[in-house]
Structure formats: structure tokens, C-alpha cells
Coordinates of C-alpha atoms and ligand atoms in Angstrom, one line a residue:
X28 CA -73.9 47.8 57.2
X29 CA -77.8 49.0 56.4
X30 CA -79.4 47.1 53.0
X31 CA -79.2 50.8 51.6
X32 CA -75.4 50.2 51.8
X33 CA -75.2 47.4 51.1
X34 CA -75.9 47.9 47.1
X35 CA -74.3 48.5 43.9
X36 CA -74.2 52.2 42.3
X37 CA -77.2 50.1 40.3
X38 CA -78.9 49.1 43.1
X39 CA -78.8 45.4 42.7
X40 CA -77.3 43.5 45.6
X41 CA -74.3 41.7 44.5
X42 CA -74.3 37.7 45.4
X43 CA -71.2 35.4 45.0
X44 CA -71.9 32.1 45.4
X45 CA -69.7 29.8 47.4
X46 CA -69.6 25.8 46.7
X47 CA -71.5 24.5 43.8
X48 CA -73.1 21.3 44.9
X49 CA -76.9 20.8 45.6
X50 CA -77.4 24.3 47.4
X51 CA -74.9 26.3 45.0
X52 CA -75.8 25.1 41.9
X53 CA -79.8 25.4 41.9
X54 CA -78.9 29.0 43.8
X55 CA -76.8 30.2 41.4
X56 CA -79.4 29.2 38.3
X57 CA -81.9 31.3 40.5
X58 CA -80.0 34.2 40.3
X59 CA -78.9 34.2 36.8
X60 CA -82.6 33.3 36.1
X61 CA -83.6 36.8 37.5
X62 CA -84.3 37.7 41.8
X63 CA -85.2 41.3 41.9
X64 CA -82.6 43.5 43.3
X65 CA -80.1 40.8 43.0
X66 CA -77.5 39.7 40.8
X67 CA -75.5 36.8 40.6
X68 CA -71.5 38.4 40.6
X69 CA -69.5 35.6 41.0
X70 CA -69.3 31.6 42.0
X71 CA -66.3 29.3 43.2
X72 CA -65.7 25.5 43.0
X73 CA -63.5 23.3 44.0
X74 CA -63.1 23.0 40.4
X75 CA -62.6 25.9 38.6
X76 CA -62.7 24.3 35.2
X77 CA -65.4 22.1 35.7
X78 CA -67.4 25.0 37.4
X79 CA -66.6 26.9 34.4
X80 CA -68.5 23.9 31.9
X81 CA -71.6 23.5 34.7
X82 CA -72.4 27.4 34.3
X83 CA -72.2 27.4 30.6
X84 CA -75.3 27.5 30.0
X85 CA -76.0 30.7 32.6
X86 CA -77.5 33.1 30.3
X87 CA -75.1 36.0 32.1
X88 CA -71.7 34.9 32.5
X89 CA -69.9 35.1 35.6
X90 CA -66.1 35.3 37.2
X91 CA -65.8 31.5 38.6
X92 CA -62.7 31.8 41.0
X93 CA -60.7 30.7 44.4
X94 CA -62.5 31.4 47.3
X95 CA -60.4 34.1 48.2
X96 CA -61.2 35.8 45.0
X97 CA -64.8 36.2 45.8
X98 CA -65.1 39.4 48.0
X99 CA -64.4 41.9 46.3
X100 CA -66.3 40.8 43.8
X101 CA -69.7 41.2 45.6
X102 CA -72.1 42.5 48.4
X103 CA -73.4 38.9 49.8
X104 CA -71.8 35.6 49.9
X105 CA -74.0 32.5 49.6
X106 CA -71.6 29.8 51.6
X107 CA -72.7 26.6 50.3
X108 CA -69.3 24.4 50.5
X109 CA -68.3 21.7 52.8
X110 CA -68.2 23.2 56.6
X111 CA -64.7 23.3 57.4
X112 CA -64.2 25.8 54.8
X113 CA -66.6 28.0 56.3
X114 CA -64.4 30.7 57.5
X115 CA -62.0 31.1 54.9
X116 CA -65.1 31.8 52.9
X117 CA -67.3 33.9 56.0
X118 CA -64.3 36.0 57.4
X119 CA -62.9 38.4 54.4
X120 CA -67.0 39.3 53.9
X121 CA -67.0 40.2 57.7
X122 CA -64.4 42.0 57.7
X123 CA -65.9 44.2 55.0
X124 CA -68.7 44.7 56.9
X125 CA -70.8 42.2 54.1
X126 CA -73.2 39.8 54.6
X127 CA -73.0 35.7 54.6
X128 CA -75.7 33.3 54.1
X129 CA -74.5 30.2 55.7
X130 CA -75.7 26.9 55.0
X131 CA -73.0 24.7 57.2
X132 CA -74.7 26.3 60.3
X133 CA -73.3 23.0 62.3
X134 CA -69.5 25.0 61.7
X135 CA -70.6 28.2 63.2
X136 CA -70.6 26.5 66.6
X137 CA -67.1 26.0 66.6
X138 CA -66.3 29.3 65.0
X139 CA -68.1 32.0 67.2
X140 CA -65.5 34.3 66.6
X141 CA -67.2 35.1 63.0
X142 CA -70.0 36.6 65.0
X143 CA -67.6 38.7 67.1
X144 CA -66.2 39.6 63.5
X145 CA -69.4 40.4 62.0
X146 CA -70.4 42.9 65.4
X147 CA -66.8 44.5 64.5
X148 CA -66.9 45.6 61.4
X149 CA -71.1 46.0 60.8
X150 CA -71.3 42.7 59.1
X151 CA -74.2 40.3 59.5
X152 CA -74.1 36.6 59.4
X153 CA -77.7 34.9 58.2
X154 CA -79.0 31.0 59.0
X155 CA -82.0 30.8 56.9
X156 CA -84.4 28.1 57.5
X157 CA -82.4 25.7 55.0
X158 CA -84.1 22.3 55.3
X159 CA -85.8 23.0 58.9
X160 CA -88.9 25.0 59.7
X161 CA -90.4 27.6 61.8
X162 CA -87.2 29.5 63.1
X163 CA -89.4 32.0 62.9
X164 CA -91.5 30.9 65.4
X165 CA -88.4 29.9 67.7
X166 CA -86.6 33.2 67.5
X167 CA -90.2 34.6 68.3
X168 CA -90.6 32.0 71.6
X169 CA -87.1 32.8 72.3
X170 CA -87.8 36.9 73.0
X171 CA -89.8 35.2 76.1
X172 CA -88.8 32.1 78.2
X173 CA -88.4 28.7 76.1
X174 CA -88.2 26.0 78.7
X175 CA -87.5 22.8 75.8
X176 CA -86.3 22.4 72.5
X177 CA -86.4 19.0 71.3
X178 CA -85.6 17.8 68.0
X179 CA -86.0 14.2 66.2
X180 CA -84.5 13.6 62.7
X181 CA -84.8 10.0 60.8
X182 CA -82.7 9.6 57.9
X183 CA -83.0 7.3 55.3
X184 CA -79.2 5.1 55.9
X185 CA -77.7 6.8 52.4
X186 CA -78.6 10.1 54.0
X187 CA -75.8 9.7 57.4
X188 CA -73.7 6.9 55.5
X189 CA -70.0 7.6 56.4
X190 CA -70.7 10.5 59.0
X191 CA -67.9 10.8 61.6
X192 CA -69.5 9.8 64.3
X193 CA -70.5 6.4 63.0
X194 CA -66.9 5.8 62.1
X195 CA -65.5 6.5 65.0
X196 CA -67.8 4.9 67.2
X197 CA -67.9 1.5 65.1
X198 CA -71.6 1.6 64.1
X199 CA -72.9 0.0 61.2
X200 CA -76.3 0.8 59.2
X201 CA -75.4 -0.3 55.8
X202 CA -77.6 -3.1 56.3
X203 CA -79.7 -2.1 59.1
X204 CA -83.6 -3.5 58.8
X205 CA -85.2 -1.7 61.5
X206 CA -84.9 1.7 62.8
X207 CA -82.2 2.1 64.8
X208 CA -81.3 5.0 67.2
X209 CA -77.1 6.4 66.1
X210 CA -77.5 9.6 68.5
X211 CA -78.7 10.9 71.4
X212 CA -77.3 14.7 72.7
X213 CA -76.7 18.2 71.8
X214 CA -76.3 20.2 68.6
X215 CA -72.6 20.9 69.7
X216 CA -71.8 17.2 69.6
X217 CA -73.8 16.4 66.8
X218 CA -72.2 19.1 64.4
X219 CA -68.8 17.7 65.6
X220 CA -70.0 13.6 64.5
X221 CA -72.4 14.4 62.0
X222 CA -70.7 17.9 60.4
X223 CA -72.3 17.4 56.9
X224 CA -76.1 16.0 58.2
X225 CA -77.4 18.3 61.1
X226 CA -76.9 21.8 60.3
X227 CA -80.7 21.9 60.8
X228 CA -80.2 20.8 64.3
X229 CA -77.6 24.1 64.7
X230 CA -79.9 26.5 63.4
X231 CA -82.6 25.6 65.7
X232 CA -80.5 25.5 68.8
X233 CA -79.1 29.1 67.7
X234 CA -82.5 30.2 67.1
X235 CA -83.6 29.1 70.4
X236 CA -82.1 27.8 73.7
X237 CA -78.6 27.3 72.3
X238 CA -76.4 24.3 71.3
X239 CA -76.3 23.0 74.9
X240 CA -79.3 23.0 76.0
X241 CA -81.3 21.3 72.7
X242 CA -81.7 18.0 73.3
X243 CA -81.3 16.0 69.7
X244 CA -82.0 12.6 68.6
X245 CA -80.7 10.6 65.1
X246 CA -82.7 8.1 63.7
X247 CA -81.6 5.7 60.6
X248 CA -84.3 4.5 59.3
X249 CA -84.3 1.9 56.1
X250 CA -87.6 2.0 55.3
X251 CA -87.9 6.2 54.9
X252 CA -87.1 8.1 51.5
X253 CA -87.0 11.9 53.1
X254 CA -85.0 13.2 55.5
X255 CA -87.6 13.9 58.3
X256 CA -86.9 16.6 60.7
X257 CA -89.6 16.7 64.1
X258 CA -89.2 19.6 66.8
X259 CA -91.1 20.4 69.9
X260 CA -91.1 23.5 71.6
X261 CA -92.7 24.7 75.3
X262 CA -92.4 28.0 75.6
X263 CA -94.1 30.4 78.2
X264 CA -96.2 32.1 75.0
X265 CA -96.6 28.6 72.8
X266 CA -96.4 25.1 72.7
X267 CA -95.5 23.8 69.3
X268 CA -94.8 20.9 67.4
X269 CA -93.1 20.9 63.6
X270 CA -92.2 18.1 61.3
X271 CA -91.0 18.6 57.6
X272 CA -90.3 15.7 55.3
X273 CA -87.4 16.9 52.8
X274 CA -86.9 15.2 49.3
X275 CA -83.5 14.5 48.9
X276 CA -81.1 16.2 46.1
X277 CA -78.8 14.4 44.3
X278 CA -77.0 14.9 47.4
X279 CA -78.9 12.3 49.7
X280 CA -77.6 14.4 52.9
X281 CA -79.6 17.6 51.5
X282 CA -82.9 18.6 51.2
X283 CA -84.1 20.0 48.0
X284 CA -86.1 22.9 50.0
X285 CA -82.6 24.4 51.1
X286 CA -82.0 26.0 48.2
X287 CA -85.0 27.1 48.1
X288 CA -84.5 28.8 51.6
X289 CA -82.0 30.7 50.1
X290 CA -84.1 32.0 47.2
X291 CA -86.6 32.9 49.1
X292 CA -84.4 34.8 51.5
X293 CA -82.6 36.9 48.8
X294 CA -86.3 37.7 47.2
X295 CA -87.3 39.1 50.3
X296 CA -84.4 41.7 50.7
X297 CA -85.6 43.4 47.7
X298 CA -89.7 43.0 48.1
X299 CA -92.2 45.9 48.5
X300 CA -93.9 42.7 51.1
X301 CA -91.9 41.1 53.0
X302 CA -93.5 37.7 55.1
X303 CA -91.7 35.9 57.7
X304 CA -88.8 37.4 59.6
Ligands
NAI22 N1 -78.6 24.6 56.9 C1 -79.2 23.6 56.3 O1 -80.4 23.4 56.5 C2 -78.5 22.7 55.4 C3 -77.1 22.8 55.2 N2 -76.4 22.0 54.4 C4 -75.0 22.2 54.3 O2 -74.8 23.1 53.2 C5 -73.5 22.9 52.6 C6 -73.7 22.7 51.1 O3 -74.6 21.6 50.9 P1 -74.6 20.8 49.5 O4 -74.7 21.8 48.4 O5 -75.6 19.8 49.6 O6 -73.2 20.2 49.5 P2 -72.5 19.5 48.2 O7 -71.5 18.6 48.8 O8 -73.5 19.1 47.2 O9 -71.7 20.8 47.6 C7 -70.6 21.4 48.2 C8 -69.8 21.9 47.0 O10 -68.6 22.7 47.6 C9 -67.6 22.4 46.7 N3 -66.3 22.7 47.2 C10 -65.4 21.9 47.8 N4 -64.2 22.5 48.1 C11 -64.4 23.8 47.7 C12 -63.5 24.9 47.6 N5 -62.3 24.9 48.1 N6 -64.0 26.1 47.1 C13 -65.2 26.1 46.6 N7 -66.1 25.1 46.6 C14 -65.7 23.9 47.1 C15 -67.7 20.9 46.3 O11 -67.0 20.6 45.1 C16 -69.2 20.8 46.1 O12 -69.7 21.1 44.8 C17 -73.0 21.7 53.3 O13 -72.1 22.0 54.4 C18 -74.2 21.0 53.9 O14 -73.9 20.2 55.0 C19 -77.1 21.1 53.6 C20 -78.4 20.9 53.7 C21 -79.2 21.6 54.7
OAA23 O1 -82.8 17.4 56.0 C1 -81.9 17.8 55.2 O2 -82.3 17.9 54.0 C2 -80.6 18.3 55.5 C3 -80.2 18.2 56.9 O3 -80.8 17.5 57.7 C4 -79.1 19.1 57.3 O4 -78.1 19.3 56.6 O5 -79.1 19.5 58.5

């Protein structure tokens, strides 16, 4: 569907919001808070009544309802809940021919039908930068011939504490005093062990050589505070290496420039100037 269709008789882009945690809530407050061309149209929770008493103090009301409720209600969904709910929450906007903005970009490797959904019926489905960097750059590399991705990220140990993989595999890092390497392998494994911690690791191996073919390694390290995410690129037009340093929500797992992303991205589908892709 084309942006000019993609609006309200009014003109303003109608956004749900999906999952109020970290991501949701500070999106949400955005949007009530005023994003040209955009208005916040509705929000679920797993909560409904507690949802209800968190917005309360939106200065515009809005319809807080299941999941299921949320389509019709709007133009865009903002999915910002935990991953395995990402298709019940991606699929009815598809099929409508909407757009999603997902955050749990780790659960879109296991459900690439969405994208076939999204070519079907004109929808779109958009990974914004969340708590990495320079997709933009990687997309860009990625129209010639990228011969490496490789990505690093270090944790502080309350930022992967009770991640699958660590379970499974019987490794400890509550009391860890040294660095110690959890994980080294692809984006496709990681989202499967680590399915709430390395959607930034998904996003970059969709932007560039795939989840296969990005080679990822997990760090917990006791002595950090961010979450610190580095990436190095050779590509035929650029060699490039990126390292962002995220300050932790009240979510330890997520980075307070997510949100952000987000913002930024729904600013720039109204702006006369739009920078970065
Ligand atoms: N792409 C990226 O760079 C990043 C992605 N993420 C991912 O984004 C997602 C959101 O992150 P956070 O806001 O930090 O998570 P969060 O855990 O703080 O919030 C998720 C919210 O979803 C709600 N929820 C649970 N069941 C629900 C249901 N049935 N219907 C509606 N809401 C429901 C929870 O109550 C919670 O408030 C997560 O999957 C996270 O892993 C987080 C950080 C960076
Ligand atoms: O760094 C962060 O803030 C979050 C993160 O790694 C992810 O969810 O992929």
C-alpha cells in the first residue's frame, strides 16, 4: 500500500501500539506527546486494566484492547511484545495490506511467511535500527558484494540472565568475575537461545548477508553497565567498523535508544526532509 494510502481521511497515520514494556510505553507517550502526521489510535497489554492506569495520564485517550482488536483500529502497528507473539500481532496488519514496525526482529527468522504475507496483500514489514547502528550503511554494502558480517555483543550478566540458551546448556554467569564467552554462531541460532537479547544481531544479518552467514559472538561481561553491540563489515564498496554502547531501560535486556528508533522512524514518514533510509 503507497504512504498516500496508507492515511486517515485526516491525513494522520494511524499507530497502535503493541506490548507496553520499555519500547511500548516511551513510544506510545511520543505519540500522544505529538509526531507529525501520526497519531496514537490504540495500545494493547497483557494487562488491559493495568494498561488502562499506566496511560492515564495520556493527554488523548486511547482504546487499550486484545491484540486482536488492534487492526482495525489503525494504519501501523508498533509490535513491541515478547517475540513469540509476533505473528498474532504482524499477520491481521498484513493481511490488510498495513504496515508493522517490529522490534522482536530475532522472531521474524522463524516466521518468513509474514514477508510472503506482506508481498501478498501490499503490506510492508519495517526493522528499524532499534538498539544497533548503521543498517543503513549495511543495506547500502549489501546492493554490492558483502564478503563478512561480524558482530560482537558484551552484556552486562543482568542483561542475558535466564536466556534459553544458558538454561539449556547448563551455563552459569550469576557470579561470573571475568568475561566470559556464552555464544559463538549465527543469528538463526542465537534468536532461538537468546529470543529476548539479540534481535539486534537479526536485523543486521537481514540487512546484510543473512542469518546464516553472520557470524555472532556473546559476551557476559561483569564489569560493563551498557549493552555494547560491535560490527565489522568488508564489503567490495567499504570496510566498516560500528560499536554503540546502549544504556539500559528498566528492562536491563533493552536499550533505551530503541524507542527512540521508533520515534525517529515514524517522524520521518511524515517530514518535508527525510535523512537516512
Ligand atoms: N530490535 C531491537 O533492537 C530490540 C528489540 N527488542 C525486543 O522488542 C520487544 C519489546 O521489548 P521491551 O519493550 O523491552 O519488552 P518488555 O518486556 O519491557 O515489554 C513487553 C510488553 O509486552 C507485554 N505483553 C505480554 N503479553 C502481551 C499480550 N498478549 N498482548 C499485549 N502485550 C503483551 C508485556 O506485558 C510487556 O509490557 C521484545 O521482544 C524485545 O526483545 C528489545 C530491544 C532492542
Ligand atoms: O542492546 C540492546 O539494548 C538490546 C539488544 O541487544 C537486543 O534486543 O537485541
Amino acid at each position: 500500500m503507497s504512504d498516500a494510502l496508507n492515511e486517515t481521511a485526516g491525513g494522520a497515520r494511524r499507530v497502535a501500539v503493541a506490548g507496553l514494556g520499555a519500547v511500548g510505553l516511551r513510544v506510545a507517550e511520543a505519540l500522544d506527546e505529538g509526531l507529525p502526521g501520526c497519531a496514537l489510535a490504540a495500545v494493547s497489554a497483557n494487562d488491559l486494566t493495568r494498561a488502562r492506569a499506566r496511560l492515564g495520564r495520556l493527554r488523548t485517550p486511547v482504546p487499550v484492547v486484545p491484540i486482536e482488536e488492534l487492526e482495525p483500529l489503525a494504519d501501523i502497528v508498533v509490535e513491541c511484545a515478547p517475540a513469540s507473539l509476533l505473528p498474532a500481532i504482524a499477520e491481521p496488519f498484513l493481511r490488510a495490506g498495513k504496515t508493522v514496525v517490529v522490534l522482536s526482529s530475532g522472531a521474524l527468522l522463524a516466521n518468513e511467511a509474514l514477508v510472503d504475507l506482506a508481498r501478498a496483500h501490499g503490506g510492508q514489514i519495517v526493522v528499524p535500527t532499534g538498539a544497533l547502528l548503521g543498517l543503513d550503511a549495511v543495506t547500502a554494502a549489501a546492493e554490492g558484494e558483502i564478503r563478512s558480517v561480524r558482530m560482537v555483543t558484551r552484556k552486562p550478566v543482568r542483561g542475558l540472565a535466564g536466556a534459553p540458551y544458558l538454561v539449556e546448556n547448563g551455563i552459569a554467569i550469576d557470579d561470573i568475575a571475568e568475561p566470559l564467552r556464552i555464544f559463538k554462531g549465527t543469528p538463526r541460532e542465537a534468536a532461538v537461545g537468546f529470543p529476548a537479547n539479540l534481535n539486534v544481531a537479526a536485523a543486521l544479518s537481514l540487512a546484510g548477508v543473512g542469518p546464516d552467514r553472520t557470524t555472532l559472538e556473546i559476551w557476559a561481561d561483569p564489569a560493563l553497565t551498557l549493552n555494547t553491540h560491535h560490527v565489522e563489515v568488508e564489503a567490495d564498496s567499504a570496510t566498516f567498523r560500528m560499536t554503540i554502547e546502549n544504556v539500559p531501560t528498566d528492562n536491563p535486556k533493552t536499550g533505551r535508544i530503541t524507542a527512540l528508533s521508533v520515534i525517529a522512524y515514524l517522524r520521518k514518514l511524515g517530514a518535508p526532509l527525510r535523512v537516512g533510509s
